[in-house]
JSON list of C-alpha atoms in Angstrom, two decimals:
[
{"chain": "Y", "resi": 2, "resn": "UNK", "atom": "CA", "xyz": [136.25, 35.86, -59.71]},
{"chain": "Y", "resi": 3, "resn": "UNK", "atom": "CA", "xyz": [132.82, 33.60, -60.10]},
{"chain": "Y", "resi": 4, "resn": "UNK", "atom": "CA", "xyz": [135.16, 30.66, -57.98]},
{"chain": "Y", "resi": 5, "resn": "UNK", "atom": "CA", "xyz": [135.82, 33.48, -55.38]},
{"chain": "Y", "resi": 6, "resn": "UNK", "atom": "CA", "xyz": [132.30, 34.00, -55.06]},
{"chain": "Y", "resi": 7, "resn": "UNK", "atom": "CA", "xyz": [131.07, 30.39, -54.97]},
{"chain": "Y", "resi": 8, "resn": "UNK", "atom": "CA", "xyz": [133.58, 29.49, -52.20]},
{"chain": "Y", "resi": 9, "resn": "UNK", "atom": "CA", "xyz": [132.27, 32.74, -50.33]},
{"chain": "Y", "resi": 10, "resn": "UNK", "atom": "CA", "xyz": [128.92, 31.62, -50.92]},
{"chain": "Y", "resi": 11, "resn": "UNK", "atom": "CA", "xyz": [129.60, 27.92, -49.47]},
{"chain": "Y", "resi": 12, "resn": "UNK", "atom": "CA", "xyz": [131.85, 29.51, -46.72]},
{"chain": "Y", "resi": 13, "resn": "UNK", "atom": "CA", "xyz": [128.90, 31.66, -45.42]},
{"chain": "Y", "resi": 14, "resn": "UNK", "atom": "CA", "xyz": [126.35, 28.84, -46.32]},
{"chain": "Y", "resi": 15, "resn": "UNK", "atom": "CA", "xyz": [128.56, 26.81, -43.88]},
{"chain": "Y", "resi": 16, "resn": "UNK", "atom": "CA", "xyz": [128.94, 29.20, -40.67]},
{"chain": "Y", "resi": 17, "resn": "UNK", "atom": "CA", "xyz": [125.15, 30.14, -40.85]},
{"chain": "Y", "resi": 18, "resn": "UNK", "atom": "CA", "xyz": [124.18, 26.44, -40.45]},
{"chain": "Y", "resi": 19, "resn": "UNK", "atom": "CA", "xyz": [123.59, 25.86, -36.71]},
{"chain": "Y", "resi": 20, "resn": "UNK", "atom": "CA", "xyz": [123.88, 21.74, -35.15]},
{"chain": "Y", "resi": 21, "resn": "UNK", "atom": "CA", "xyz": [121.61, 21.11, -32.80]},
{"chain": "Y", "resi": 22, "resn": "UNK", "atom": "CA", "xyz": [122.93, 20.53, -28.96]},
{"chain": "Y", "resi": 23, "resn": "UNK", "atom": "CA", "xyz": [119.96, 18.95, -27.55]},
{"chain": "Y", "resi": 24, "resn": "UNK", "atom": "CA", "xyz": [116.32, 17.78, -29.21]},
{"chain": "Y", "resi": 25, "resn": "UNK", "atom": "CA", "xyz": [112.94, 19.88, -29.42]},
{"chain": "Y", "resi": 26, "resn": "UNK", "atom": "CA", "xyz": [110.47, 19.39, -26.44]},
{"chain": "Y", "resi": 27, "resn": "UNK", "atom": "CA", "xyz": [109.00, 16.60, -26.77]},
{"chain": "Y", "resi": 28, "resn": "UNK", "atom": "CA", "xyz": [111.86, 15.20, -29.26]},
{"chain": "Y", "resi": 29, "resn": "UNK", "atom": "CA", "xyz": [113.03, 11.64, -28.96]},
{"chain": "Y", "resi": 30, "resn": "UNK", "atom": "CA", "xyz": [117.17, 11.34, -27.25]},
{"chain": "Y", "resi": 31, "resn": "UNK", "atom": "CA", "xyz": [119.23, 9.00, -28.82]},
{"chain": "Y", "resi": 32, "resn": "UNK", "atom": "CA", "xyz": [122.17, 7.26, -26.82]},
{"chain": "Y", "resi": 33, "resn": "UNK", "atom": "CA", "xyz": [124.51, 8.88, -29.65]},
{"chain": "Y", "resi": 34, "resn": "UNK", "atom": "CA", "xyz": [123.29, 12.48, -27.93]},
{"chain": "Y", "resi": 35, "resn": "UNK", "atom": "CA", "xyz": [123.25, 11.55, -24.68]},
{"chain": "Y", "resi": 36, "resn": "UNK", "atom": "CA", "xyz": [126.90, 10.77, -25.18]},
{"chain": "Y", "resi": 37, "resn": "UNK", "atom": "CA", "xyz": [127.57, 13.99, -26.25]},
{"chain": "Y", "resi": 38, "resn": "UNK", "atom": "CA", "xyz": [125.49, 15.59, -23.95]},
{"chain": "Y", "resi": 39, "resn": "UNK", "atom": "CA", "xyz": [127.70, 13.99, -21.10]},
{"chain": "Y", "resi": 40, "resn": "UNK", "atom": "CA", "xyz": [131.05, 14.43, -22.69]},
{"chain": "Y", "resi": 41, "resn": "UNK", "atom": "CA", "xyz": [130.47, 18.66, -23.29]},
{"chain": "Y", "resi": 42, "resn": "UNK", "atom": "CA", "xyz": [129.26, 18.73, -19.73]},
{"chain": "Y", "resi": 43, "resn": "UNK", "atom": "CA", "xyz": [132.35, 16.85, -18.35]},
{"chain": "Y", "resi": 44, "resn": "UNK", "atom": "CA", "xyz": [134.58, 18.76, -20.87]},
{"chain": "Y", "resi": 45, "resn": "UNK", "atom": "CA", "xyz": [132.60, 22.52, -19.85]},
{"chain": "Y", "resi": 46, "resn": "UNK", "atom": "CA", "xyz": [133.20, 20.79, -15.96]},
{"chain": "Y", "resi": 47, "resn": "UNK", "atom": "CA", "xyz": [136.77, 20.59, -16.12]},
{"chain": "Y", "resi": 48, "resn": "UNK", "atom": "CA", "xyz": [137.39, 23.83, -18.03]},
{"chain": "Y", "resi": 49, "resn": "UNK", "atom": "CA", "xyz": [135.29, 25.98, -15.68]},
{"chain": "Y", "resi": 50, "resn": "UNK", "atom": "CA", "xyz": [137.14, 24.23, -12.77]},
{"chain": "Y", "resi": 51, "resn": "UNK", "atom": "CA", "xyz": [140.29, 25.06, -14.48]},
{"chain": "Y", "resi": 52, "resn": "UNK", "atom": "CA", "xyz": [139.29, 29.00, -14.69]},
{"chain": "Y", "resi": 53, "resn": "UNK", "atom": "CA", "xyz": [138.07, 28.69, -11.04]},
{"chain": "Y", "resi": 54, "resn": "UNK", "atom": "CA", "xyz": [141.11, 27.19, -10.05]},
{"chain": "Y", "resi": 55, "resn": "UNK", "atom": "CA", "xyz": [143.37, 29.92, -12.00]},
{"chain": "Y", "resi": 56, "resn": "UNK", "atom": "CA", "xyz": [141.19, 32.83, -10.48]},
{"chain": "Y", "resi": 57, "resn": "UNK", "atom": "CA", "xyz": [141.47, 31.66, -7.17]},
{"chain": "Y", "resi": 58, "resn": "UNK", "atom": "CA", "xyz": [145.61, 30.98, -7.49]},
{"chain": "Y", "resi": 59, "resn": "UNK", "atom": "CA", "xyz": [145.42, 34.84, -8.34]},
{"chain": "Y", "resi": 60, "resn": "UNK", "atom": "CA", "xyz": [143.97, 35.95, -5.33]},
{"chain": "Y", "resi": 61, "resn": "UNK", "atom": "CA", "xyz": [144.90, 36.85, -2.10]},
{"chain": "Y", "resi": 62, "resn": "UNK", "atom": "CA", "xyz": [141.75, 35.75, -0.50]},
{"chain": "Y", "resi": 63, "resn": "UNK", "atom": "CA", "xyz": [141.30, 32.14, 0.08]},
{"chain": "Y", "resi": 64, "resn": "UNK", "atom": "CA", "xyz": [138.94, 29.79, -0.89]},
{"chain": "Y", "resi": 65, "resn": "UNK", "atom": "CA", "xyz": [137.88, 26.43, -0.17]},
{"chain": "Y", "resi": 66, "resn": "UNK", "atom": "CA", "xyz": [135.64, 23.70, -1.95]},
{"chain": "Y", "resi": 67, "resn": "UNK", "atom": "CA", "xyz": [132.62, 22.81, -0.86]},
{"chain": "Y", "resi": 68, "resn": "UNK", "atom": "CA", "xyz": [130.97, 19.18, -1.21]},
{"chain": "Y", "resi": 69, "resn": "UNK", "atom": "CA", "xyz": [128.62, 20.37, -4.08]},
{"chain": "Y", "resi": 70, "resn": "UNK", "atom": "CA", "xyz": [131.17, 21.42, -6.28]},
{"chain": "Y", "resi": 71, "resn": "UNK", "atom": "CA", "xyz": [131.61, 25.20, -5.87]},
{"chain": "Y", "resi": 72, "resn": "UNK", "atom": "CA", "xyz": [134.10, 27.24, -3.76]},
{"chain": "Y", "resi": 73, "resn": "UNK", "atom": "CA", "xyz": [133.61, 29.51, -0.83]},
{"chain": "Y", "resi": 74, "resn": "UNK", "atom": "CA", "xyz": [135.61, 32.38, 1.28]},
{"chain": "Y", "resi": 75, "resn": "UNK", "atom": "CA", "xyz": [134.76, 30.61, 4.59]},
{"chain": "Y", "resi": 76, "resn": "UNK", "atom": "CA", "xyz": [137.15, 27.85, 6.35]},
{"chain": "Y", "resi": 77, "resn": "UNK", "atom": "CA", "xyz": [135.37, 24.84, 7.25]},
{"chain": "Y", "resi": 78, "resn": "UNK", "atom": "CA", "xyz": [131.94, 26.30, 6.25]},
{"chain": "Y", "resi": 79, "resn": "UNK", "atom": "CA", "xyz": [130.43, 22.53, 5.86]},
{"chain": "Y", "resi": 80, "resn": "UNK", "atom": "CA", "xyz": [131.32, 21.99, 9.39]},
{"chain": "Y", "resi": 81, "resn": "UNK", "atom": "CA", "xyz": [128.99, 24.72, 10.70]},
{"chain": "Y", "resi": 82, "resn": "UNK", "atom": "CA", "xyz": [125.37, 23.88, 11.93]},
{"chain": "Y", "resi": 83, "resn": "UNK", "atom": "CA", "xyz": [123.22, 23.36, 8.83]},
{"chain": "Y", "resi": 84, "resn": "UNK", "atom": "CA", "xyz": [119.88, 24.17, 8.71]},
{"chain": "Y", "resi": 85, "resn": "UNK", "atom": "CA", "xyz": [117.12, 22.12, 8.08]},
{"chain": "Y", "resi": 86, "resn": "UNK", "atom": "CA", "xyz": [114.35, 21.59, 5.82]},
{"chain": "Y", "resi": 87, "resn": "UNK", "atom": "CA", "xyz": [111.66, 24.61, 6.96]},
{"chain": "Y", "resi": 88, "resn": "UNK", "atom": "CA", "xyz": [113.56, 26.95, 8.62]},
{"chain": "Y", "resi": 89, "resn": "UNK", "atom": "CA", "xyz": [113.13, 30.28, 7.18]},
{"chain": "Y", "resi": 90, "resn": "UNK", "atom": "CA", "xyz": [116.31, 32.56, 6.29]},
{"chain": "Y", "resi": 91, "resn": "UNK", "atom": "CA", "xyz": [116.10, 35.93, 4.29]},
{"chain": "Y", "resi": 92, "resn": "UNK", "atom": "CA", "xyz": [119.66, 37.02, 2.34]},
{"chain": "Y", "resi": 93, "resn": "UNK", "atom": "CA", "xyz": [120.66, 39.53, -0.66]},
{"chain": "Y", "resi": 94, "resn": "UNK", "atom": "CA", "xyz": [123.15, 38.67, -3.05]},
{"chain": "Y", "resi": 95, "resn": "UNK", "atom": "CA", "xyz": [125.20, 40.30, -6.10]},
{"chain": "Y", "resi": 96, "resn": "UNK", "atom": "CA", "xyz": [126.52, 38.83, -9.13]},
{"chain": "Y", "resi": 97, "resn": "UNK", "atom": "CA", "xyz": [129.93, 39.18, -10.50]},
{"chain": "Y", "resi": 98, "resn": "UNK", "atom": "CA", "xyz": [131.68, 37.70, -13.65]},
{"chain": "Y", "resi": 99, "resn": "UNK", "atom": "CA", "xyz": [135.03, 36.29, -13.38]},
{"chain": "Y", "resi": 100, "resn": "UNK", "atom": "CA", "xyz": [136.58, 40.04, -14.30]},
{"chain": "Y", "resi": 101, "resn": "UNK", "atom": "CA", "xyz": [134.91, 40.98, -11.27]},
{"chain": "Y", "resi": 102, "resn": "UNK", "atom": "CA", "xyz": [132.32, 43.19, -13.25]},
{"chain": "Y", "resi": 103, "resn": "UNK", "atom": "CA", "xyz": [129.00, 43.15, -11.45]},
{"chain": "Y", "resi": 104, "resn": "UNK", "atom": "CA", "xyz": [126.24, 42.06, -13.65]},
{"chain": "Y", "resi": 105, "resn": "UNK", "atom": "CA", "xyz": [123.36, 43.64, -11.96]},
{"chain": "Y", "resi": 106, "resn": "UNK", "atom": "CA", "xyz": [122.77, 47.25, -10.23]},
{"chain": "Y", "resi": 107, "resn": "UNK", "atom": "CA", "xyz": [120.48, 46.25, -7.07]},
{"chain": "Y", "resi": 108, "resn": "UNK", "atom": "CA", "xyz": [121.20, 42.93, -5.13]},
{"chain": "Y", "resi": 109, "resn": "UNK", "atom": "CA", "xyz": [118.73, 40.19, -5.43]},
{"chain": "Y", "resi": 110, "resn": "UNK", "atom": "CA", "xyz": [116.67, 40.09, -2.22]},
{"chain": "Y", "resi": 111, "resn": "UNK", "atom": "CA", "xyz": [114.27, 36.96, -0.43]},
{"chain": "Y", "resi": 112, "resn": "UNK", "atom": "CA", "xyz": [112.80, 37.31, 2.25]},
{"chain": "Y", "resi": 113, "resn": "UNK", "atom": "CA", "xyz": [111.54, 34.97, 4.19]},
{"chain": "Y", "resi": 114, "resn": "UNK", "atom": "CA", "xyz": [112.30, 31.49, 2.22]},
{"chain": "Y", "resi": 115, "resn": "UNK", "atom": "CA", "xyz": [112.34, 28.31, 3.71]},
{"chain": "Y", "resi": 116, "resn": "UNK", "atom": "CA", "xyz": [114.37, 25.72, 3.03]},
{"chain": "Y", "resi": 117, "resn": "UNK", "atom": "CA", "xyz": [113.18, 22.93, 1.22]},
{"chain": "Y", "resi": 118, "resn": "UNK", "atom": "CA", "xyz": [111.44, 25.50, -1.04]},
{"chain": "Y", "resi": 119, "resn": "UNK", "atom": "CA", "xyz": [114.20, 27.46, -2.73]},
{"chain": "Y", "resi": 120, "resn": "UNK", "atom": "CA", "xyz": [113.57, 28.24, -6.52]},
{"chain": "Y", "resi": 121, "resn": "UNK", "atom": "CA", "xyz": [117.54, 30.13, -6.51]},
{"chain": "Y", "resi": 122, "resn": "UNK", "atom": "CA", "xyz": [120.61, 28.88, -7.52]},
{"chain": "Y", "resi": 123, "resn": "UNK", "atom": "CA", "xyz": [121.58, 25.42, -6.10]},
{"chain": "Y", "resi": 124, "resn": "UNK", "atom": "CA", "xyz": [124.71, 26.98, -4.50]},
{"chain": "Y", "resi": 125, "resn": "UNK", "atom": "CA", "xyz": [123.48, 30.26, -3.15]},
{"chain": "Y", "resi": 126, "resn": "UNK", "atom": "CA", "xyz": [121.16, 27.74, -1.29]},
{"chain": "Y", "resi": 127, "resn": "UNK", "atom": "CA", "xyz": [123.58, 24.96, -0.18]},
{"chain": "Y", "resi": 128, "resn": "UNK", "atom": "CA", "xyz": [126.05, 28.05, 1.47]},
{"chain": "Y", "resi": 129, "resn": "UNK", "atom": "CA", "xyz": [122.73, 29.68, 2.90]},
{"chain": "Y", "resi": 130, "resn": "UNK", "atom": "CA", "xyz": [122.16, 26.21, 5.22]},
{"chain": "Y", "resi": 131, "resn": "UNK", "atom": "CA", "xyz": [125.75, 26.99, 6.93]},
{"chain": "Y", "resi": 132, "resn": "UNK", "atom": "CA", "xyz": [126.04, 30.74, 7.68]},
{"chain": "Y", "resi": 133, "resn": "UNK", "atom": "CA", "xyz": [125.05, 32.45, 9.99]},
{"chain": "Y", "resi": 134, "resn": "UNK", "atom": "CA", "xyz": [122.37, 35.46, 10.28]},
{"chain": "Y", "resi": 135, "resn": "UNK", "atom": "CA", "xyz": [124.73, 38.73, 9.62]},
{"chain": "Y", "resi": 136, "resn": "UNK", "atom": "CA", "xyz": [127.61, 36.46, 7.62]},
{"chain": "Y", "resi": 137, "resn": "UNK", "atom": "CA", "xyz": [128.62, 37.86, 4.69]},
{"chain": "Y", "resi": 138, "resn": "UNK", "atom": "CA", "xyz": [130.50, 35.03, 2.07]},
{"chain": "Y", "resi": 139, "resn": "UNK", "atom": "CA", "xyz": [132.06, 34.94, -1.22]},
{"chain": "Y", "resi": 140, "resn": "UNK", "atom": "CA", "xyz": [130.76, 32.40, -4.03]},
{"chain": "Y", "resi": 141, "resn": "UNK", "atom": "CA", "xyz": [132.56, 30.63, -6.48]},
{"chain": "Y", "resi": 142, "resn": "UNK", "atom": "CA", "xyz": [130.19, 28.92, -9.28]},
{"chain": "Y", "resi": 143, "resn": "UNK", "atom": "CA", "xyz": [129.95, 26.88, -11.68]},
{"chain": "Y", "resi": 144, "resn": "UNK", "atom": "CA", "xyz": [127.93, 27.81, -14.57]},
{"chain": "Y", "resi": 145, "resn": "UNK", "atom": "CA", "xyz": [126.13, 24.12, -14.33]},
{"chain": "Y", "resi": 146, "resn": "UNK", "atom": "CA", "xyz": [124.86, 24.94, -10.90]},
{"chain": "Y", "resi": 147, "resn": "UNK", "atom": "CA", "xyz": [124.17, 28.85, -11.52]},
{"chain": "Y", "resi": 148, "resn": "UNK", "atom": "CA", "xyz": [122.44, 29.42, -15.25]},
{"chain": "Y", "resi": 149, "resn": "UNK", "atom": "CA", "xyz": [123.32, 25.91, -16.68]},
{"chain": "Y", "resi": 150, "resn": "UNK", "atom": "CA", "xyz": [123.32, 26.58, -20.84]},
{"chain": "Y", "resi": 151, "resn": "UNK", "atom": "CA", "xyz": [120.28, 28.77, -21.02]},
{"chain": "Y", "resi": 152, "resn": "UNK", "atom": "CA", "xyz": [121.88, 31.76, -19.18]},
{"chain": "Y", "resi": 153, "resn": "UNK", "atom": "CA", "xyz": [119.26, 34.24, -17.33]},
{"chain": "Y", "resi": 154, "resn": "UNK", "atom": "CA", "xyz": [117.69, 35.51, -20.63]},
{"chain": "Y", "resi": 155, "resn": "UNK", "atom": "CA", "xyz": [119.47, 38.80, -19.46]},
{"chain": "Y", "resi": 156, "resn": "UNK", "atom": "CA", "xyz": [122.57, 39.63, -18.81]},
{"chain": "Y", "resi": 157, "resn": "UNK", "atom": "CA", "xyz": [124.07, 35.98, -17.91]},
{"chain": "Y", "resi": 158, "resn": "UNK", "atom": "CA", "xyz": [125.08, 34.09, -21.20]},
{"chain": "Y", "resi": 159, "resn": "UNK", "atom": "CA", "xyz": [124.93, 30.32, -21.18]},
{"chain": "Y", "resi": 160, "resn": "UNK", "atom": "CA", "xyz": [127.43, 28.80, -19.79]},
{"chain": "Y", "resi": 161, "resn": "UNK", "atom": "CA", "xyz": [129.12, 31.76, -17.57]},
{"chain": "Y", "resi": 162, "resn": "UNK", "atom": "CA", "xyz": [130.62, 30.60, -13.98]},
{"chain": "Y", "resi": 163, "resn": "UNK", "atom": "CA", "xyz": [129.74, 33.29, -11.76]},
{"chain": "Y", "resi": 164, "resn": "UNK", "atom": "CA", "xyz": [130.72, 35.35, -8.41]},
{"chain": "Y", "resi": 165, "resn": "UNK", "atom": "CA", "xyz": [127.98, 35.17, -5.76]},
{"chain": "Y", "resi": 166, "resn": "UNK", "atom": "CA", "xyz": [128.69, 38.11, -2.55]},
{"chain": "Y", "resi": 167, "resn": "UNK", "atom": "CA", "xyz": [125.82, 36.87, -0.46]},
{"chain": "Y", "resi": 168, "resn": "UNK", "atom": "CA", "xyz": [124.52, 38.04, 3.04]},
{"chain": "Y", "resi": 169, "resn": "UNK", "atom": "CA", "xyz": [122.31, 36.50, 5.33]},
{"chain": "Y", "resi": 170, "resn": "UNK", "atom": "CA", "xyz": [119.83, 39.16, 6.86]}
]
């Protein structure tokens, strides 16, 4: 019974202890975690590509890449006009996971945000440069260039790929 208990003990001890994915602030980076760093990013990278990928082969809708690495319901999107630095564009947006389950109640709204000045998600502001006022698209992201490994504090975990419906206003 007492050897039951120690290897409990030890198994617990073990699960509880966390390793530590990147330094404190201010913490000094070794070239041993850097190498890590880069290998879970290019390993996260090609399994959220893979989950895209699968998603997308299940839908009827298509979808097509775009040049920063996420996916997007339009044909030839990159080929429209794109917008420049300064022009101002106001759009609404909702959030999806990949089980289609929307994450938030209201859409997030800007109005008025010029380009060059974004503080959104990466992709929600490459997409933005090509469509038109009125155009509605479907987004598929990437967790690194939605949340990243932090998440949104809310109801985004670390590391979720996401479903952008965005509209330009």
């Amino acid at each position: 019974m007492q050897k039951i208990l120690v290897i409990s003990f030890f198994l617990i001890l073990s699960c509880a202890q966390k390793t530590q994915s990147h330094p404190p602030v201010g913490g000094f980076l070794y070239e041993t975690d850097l190498t890590t760093s880069k290998n879970r990013a290019k390993n996260l990278n090609i399994a959220e590509r893979a989950q895209i990928q699968h998603w997308i082969n299940n839908q009827q809708e298509k979808f097509y890449p775009m040049s920063l690495n996420y996916w997007v319901n339009i044909e030839n999107l990159s080929q429209h006009p794109r917008k420049a630095d300064g022009e101002v564009v106001s759009y609404e947006y909702e959030i999806y996971d990949f089980d289609f389950v929307k994450l938030y109640d209201q859409p997030k709204e800007n109005i008025n945000v010029q380009f060059g000045r974004f503080e959104d998600i990466k992709a929600v502001e490459d997409a933005l440069r090509y469509l038109k006022s009125g155009q509605v698209a479907t987004l598929l992201v990437p967790s690194v260039l939605a949340f990243g490994t932090y998440g949104d504090n809310d109801k985004i975990s670390n590391d979720m790929p996401l479903i952008i419906k965005i509209k330009v206003l």
